Structures are given as C-alpha cells and as structure tokens.
XYZ file of C-alpha atoms in Angstrom:
331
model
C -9.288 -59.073 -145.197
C -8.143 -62.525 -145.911
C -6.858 -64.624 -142.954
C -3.669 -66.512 -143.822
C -2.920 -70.407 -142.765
C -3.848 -70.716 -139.361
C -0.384 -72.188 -137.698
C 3.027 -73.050 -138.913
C 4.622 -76.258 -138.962
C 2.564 -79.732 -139.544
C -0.675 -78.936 -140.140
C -3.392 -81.707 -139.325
C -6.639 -83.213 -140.651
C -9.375 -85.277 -138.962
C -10.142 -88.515 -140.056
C -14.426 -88.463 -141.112
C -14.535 -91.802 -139.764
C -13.146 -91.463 -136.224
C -12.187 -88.221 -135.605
C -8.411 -89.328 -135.381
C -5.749 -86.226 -136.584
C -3.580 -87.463 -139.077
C -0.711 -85.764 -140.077
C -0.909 -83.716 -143.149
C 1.979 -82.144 -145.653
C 4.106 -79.607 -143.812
C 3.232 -75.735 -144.771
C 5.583 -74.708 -147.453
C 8.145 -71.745 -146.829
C 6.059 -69.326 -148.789
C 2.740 -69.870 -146.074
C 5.166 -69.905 -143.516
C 6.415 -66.487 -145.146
C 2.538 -65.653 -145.141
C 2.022 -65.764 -141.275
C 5.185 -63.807 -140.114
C 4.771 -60.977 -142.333
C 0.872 -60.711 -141.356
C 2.689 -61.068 -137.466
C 4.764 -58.044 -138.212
C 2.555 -55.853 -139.082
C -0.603 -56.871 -136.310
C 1.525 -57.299 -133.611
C 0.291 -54.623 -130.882
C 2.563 -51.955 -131.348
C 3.965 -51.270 -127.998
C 4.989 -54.679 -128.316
C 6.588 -54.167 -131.626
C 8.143 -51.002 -130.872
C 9.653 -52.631 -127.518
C 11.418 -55.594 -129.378
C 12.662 -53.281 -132.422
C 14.969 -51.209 -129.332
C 16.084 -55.068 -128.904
C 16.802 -55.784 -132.732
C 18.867 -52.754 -132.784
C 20.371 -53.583 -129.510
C 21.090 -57.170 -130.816
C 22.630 -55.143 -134.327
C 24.797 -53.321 -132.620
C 26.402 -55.885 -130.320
C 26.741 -57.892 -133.672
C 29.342 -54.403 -135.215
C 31.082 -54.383 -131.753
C 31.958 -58.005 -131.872
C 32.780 -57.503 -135.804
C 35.303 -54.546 -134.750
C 37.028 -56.546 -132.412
C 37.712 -59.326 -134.639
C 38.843 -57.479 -137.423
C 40.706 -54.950 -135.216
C 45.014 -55.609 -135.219
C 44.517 -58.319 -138.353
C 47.796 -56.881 -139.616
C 49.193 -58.644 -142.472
C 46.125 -61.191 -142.584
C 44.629 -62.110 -146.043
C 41.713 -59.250 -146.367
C 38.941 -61.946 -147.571
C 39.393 -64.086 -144.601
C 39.763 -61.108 -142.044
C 35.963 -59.659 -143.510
C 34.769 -63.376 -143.378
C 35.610 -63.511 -139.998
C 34.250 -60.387 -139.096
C 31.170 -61.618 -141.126
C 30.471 -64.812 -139.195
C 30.729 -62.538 -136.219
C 28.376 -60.361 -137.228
C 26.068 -62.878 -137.772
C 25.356 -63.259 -134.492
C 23.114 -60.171 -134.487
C 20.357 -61.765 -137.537
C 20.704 -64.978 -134.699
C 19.814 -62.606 -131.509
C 16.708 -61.360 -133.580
C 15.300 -64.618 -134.636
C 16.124 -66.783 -131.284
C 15.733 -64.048 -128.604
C 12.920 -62.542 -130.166
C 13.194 -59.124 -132.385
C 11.602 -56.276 -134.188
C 14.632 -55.535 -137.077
C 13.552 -53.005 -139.943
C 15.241 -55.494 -142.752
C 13.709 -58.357 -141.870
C 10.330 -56.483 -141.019
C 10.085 -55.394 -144.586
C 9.152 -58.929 -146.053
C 5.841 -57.565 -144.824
C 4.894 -56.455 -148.168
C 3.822 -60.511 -148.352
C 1.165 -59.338 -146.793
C 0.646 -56.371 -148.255
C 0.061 -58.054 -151.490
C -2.307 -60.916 -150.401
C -4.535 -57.766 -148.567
C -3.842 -59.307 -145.149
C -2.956 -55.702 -144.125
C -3.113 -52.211 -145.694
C -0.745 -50.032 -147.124
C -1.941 -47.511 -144.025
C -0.574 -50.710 -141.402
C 2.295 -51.220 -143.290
C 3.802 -47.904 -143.380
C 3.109 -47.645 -139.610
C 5.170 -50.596 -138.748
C 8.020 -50.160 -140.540
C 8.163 -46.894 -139.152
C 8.194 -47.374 -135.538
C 10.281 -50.466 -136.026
C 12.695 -48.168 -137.945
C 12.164 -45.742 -134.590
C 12.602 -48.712 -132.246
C 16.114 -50.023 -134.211
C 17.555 -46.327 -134.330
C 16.717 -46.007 -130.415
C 18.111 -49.609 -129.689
C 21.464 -48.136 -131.634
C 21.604 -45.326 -129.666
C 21.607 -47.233 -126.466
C 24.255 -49.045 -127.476
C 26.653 -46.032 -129.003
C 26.143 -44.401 -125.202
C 27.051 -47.929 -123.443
C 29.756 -48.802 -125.683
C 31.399 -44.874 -125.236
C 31.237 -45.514 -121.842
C 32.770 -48.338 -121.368
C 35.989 -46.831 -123.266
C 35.790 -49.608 -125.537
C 37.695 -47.163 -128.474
C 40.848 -47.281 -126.221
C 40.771 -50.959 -126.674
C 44.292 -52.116 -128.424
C 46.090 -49.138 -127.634
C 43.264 -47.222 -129.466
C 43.174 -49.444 -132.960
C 39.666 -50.448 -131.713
C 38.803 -46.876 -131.875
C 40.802 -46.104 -135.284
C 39.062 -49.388 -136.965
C 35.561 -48.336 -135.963
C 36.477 -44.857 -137.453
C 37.718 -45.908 -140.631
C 34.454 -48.102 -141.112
C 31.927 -45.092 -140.050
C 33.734 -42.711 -142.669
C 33.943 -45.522 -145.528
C 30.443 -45.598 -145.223
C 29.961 -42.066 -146.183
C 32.129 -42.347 -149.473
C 29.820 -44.609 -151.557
C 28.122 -42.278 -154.443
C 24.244 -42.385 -153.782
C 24.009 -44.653 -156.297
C 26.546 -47.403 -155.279
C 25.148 -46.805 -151.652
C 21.266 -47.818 -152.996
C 22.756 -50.468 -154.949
C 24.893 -51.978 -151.839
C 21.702 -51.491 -149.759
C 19.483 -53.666 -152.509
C 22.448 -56.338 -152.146
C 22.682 -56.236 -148.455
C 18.546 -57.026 -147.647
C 18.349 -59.162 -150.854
C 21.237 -61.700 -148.537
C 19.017 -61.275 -145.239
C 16.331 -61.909 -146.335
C 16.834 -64.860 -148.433
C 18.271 -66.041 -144.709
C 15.393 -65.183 -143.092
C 13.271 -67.323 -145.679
C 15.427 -70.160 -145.138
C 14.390 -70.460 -141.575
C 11.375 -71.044 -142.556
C 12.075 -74.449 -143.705
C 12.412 -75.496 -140.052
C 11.162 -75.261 -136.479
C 14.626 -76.045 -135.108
C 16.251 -72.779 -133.578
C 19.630 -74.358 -133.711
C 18.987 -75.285 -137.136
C 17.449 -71.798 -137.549
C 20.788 -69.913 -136.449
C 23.116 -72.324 -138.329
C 21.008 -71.126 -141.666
C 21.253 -67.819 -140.994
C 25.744 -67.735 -140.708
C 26.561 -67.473 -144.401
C 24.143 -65.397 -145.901
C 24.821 -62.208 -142.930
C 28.794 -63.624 -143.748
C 28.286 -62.959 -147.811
C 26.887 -59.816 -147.116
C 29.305 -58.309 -144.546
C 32.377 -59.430 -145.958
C 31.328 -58.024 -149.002
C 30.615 -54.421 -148.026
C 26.935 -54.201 -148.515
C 25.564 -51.753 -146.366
C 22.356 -52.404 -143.836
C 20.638 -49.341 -142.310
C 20.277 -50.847 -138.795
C 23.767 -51.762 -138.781
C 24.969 -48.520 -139.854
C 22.289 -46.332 -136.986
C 25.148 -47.554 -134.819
C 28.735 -47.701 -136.985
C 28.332 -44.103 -138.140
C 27.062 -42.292 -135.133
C 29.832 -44.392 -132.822
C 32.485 -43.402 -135.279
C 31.149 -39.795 -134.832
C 31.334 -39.783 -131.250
C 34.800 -40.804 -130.963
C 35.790 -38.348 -133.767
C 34.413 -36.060 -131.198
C 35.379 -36.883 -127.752
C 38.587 -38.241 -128.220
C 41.450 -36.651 -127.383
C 44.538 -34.972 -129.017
C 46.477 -38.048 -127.571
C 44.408 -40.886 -128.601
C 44.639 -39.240 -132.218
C 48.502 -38.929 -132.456
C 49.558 -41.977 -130.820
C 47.469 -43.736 -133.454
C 49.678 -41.344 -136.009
C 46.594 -39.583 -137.409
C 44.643 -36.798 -136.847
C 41.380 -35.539 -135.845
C 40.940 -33.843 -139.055
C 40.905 -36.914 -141.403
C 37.798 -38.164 -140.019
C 35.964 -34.257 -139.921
C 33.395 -35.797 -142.790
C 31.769 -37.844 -140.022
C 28.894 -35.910 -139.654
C 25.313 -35.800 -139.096
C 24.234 -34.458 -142.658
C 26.565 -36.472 -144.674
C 25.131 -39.739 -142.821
C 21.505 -38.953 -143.368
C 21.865 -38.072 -146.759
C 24.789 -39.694 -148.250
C 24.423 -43.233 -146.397
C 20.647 -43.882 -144.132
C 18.328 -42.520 -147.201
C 19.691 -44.434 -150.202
C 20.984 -47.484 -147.681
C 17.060 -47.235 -146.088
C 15.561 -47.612 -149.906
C 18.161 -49.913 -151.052
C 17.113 -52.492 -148.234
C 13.232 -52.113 -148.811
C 13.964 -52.904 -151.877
C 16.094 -55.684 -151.458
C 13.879 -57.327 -148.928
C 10.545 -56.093 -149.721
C 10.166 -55.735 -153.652
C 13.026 -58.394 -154.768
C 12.460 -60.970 -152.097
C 9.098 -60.507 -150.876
C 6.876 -59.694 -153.895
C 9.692 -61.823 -155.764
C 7.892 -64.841 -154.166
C 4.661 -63.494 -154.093
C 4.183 -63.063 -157.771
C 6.197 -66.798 -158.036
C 3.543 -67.783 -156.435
C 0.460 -66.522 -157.894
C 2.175 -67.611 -161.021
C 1.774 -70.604 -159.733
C -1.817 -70.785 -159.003
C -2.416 -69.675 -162.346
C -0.774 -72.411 -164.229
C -2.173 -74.640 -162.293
C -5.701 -73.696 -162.979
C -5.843 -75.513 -166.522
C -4.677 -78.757 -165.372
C -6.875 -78.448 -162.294
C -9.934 -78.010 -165.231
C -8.390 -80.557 -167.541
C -8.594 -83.224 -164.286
C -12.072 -82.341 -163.676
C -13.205 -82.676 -166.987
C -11.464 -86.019 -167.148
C -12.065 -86.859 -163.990
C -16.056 -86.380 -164.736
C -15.657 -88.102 -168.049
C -13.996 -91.473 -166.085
C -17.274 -91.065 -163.641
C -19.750 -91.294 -166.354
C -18.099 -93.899 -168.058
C -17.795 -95.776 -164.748
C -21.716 -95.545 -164.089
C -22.597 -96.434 -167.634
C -20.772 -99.665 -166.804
C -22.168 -100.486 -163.492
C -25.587 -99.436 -165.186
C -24.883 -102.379 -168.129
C -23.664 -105.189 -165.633
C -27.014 -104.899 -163.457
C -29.021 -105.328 -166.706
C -26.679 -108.208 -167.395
C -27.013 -109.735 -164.450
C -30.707 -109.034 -164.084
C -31.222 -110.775 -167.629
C -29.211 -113.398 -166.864
C-alpha cells in the first residue's frame, strides 16, 4: 500500500549545505484530506469504536440544544427560528472535531483513501460499520439520559410536543426525497469538514464549521446520526407519556402512532444512511480525488515540455562555455 504525506501542517526540508530545516509550502487541503481519511480507517478499532459512542453522544446533545431553541418560537419568522436552531446544532460537528470523535458522516470521506489504495475496500467497510455501531450506541445513551431527566415536560410539555413533531416529520419524506435530503445533508458536512483542513487553529476550526451544519439544518436535510437519536426519542415519549401530558398539549397520543421502529428503519435510516455516503463519500470525497488526479495528468505534458526545454537550454549552455574556453585558449 502507498503511505500518504507523512504529517500535516508545514512540512520541512534540510538544507544540503548545513543541515538547517527550512520551511517548506504548507500541505494543501487535499493531502491534509489524505492523512485523516487513511486515520479513520487504521485507527485501532477499540479506539475507534470508543470515540464513535462519543460522536453520537456529541450529535445528540447538538438535537437537544436545537429543540430547546426552537421550542415556544411562537409567531417568530420560520427562517430565522431553523437558523437558530442550526447554529445550535452546530455545536455537535464542533464537539467531534475539538473533543475528539468517531462520526459516521464525517468518517465516510474515507473513500480518499480508498481510492489512492491506502486501505482496502475489506478496511473500509469495517470502519464505517462499527463507527455506524458506535454513533447508534452513543444515541442511545443519550435518548435513556435525556428520558430521564424529564426533559419532554420542559415548557409545560412543548419541549416534548416539538421533539415529536420533528421525529414524525422525519418519517414523511418519500424514499426518494429522504436519499436526496441525505445526499444534501453530508454533501454540507463535509465540505465543513474539508475546510478545517485549511488550518491548525481549533478556534478557527469550529468557527468554519457554524454555517455549513447551519445551511444544512435549517434547511431540513436529514443526517443519519442525528436522526439515531430524534426518531427513537420522539418514540419514547410517544410511548411513555401520559394521557395528561397529551391533552394538556391539546393533542393526542394517536397522531404520533406512525413513530415506529419499522417506518424509521425503512422509510428514514436506509435511504438517509445511502444518501449521506453519498454525499460525503462519492460527491465530496472521490469529487476531489478525481480533481485531483486530473490534475496530475495535465500537468504531465508541461512537466515533459520543461524537461525537454529545460535539456535543450543545458546543451546550448555547454556548447557556449565549450566555445569561450577555445576562445580564450586561442587568444
């Protein structure tokens, strides 16, 4: 297998006359892109399964703040409610890439690697599965926490109502519209994710990262890892809650009976899941692959056309030198 640029950042030389490193030209975004997605996929995988529960930990707590800024918006404009809720949410893409996470989405730009033949098709596969496994248990975690705490009761209940009306709009996108929405969606984080590779900063890092997760959220496109959490907590309360909480909100428990297990797999995860690999993966990730090889290719004939001319100028030089030392030894 090929081994990809050895660090990120500055890269240095050393100076054939005294050793001294000089500084060189920074690594472009796309070698930058080279060494994370050959990370994602080599990383041990205990390791990598460990920080994927964190990513979807980090997810999660993104939707809860996103409910509670959205929740009793009343007669606020709708755009500037969902951007809101969409600069809240970005804090989630921020928790991955400062605190350090495993997130399915992001993990997908892999296929970088993939199609330099860092990795194989075999180690690919295997990551983004128990990444995917790690994100759905980190979800999980955080649907049993926030049920606990009671947090649905939360305005009189309208925290509750909101994160039910979110889980069971999720469910009534046609397959189609949901792969689409899911293409969208990883298209936005990922083009955020390559951003940050344009600097070492983490504050500059996080600051990058706002708008895109913003665009994307206040727009309605649909993650996977976002929804292992929306869906199943809007399913729990549809199920625990009581007769009470239901008609002192003046609905029933009824309207929200389509929240369920089979409708989420199959009319939301599988085409959401596909939409975002390829979104991230094929779009994004070979996007800039086969930029890049592009390229390399175009470059080859003016790389040829130099040597030749650069060979011709040698030649010419040394017949010179060759004439002035006759000259001179004439002379």
């Amino acid at each position: 297998m090929k081994s990809p640029h050895p660090s990120a950042g500055v890269s240095t030389v050393a100076n054939s006359a005294d050793d001294t490193p000089q500084v060189s030209a920074p690594i472009s975004c796309y070698s930058q892109a080279e060494i994370y997605a050959k990370s994602k996929v080599t990383k041990a995988p205990i390791q990598s399964f460990a920080l994927a529960v964190f990513a979807g930990v980090f997810i999660a707590l993104a939707f809860v703040f996103y409910l509670t800024v959205t929740t009793g918006a009343g007669d606020a404009p709708w755009g500037l409610v969902r951007l809101v809720g969409g600069i809240a949410f970005s804090l989630g893409l921020i928790l991955v890439v400062v605190c350090g996470g495993e997130l399915f989405t992001s993990s997908v730009l892999s296929t970088v690697a993939w199609a330099q033949k860092y990795v194989t098709g075999t180690e690919l596969l295997k990551c983004w599965c128990r990444v995917y496994a790690g994100n759905f248990i980190g979800a999980m975690l955080m649907v049993g926490l926030i049920t606990a705490a009671g947090m649905y009761e939360l305005d009189g209940g309208n925290w509750g109502l909101n994160a039910l009306k979110v889980a069971q709009h999720k469910l009534h996108h046609s397959w189609l519209q949901a792969f689409s929405l899911g293409i969208l969606c990883n298209m936005l984080v990922c083009f955020g994710v390559w951003m940050t590779f344009s600097s070492r900063d983490m504050l500059a890092k996080s600051l990058l990262l706002i708008l895109p997760v913003a665009m994307f959220v206040s727009s309605g496109f649909e993650h996977s890892i976002a929804n292992m959490f929306m869906v199943p907590m809007g399913m729990t309360i549809q199920a625990i809650a009581s007769p009470e909480f239901f008609a002192s909100l003046g609905v029933t428990q009824e309207q929200f009976a389509d929240l369920t297990v089979a409708n989420f797999v199959f009319n939301n995860l599988i085409p959401v899941t596909l939409g975002n690999i390829v979104g991230g993966g094929v779009v994004v990730g070979l996007g800039y692959w086969w930029i890049e090889q592009c390229k390399t290719t175009l470059t080859e004939p003016h790389k040829a056309h130099y040597d030749k001319v650069s060979t011709s100028y040698t030649q010419d030089e040394t017949t010179q030198h060759s004439t002035e030392r006759k000259i001179t030894k004439h002379s």
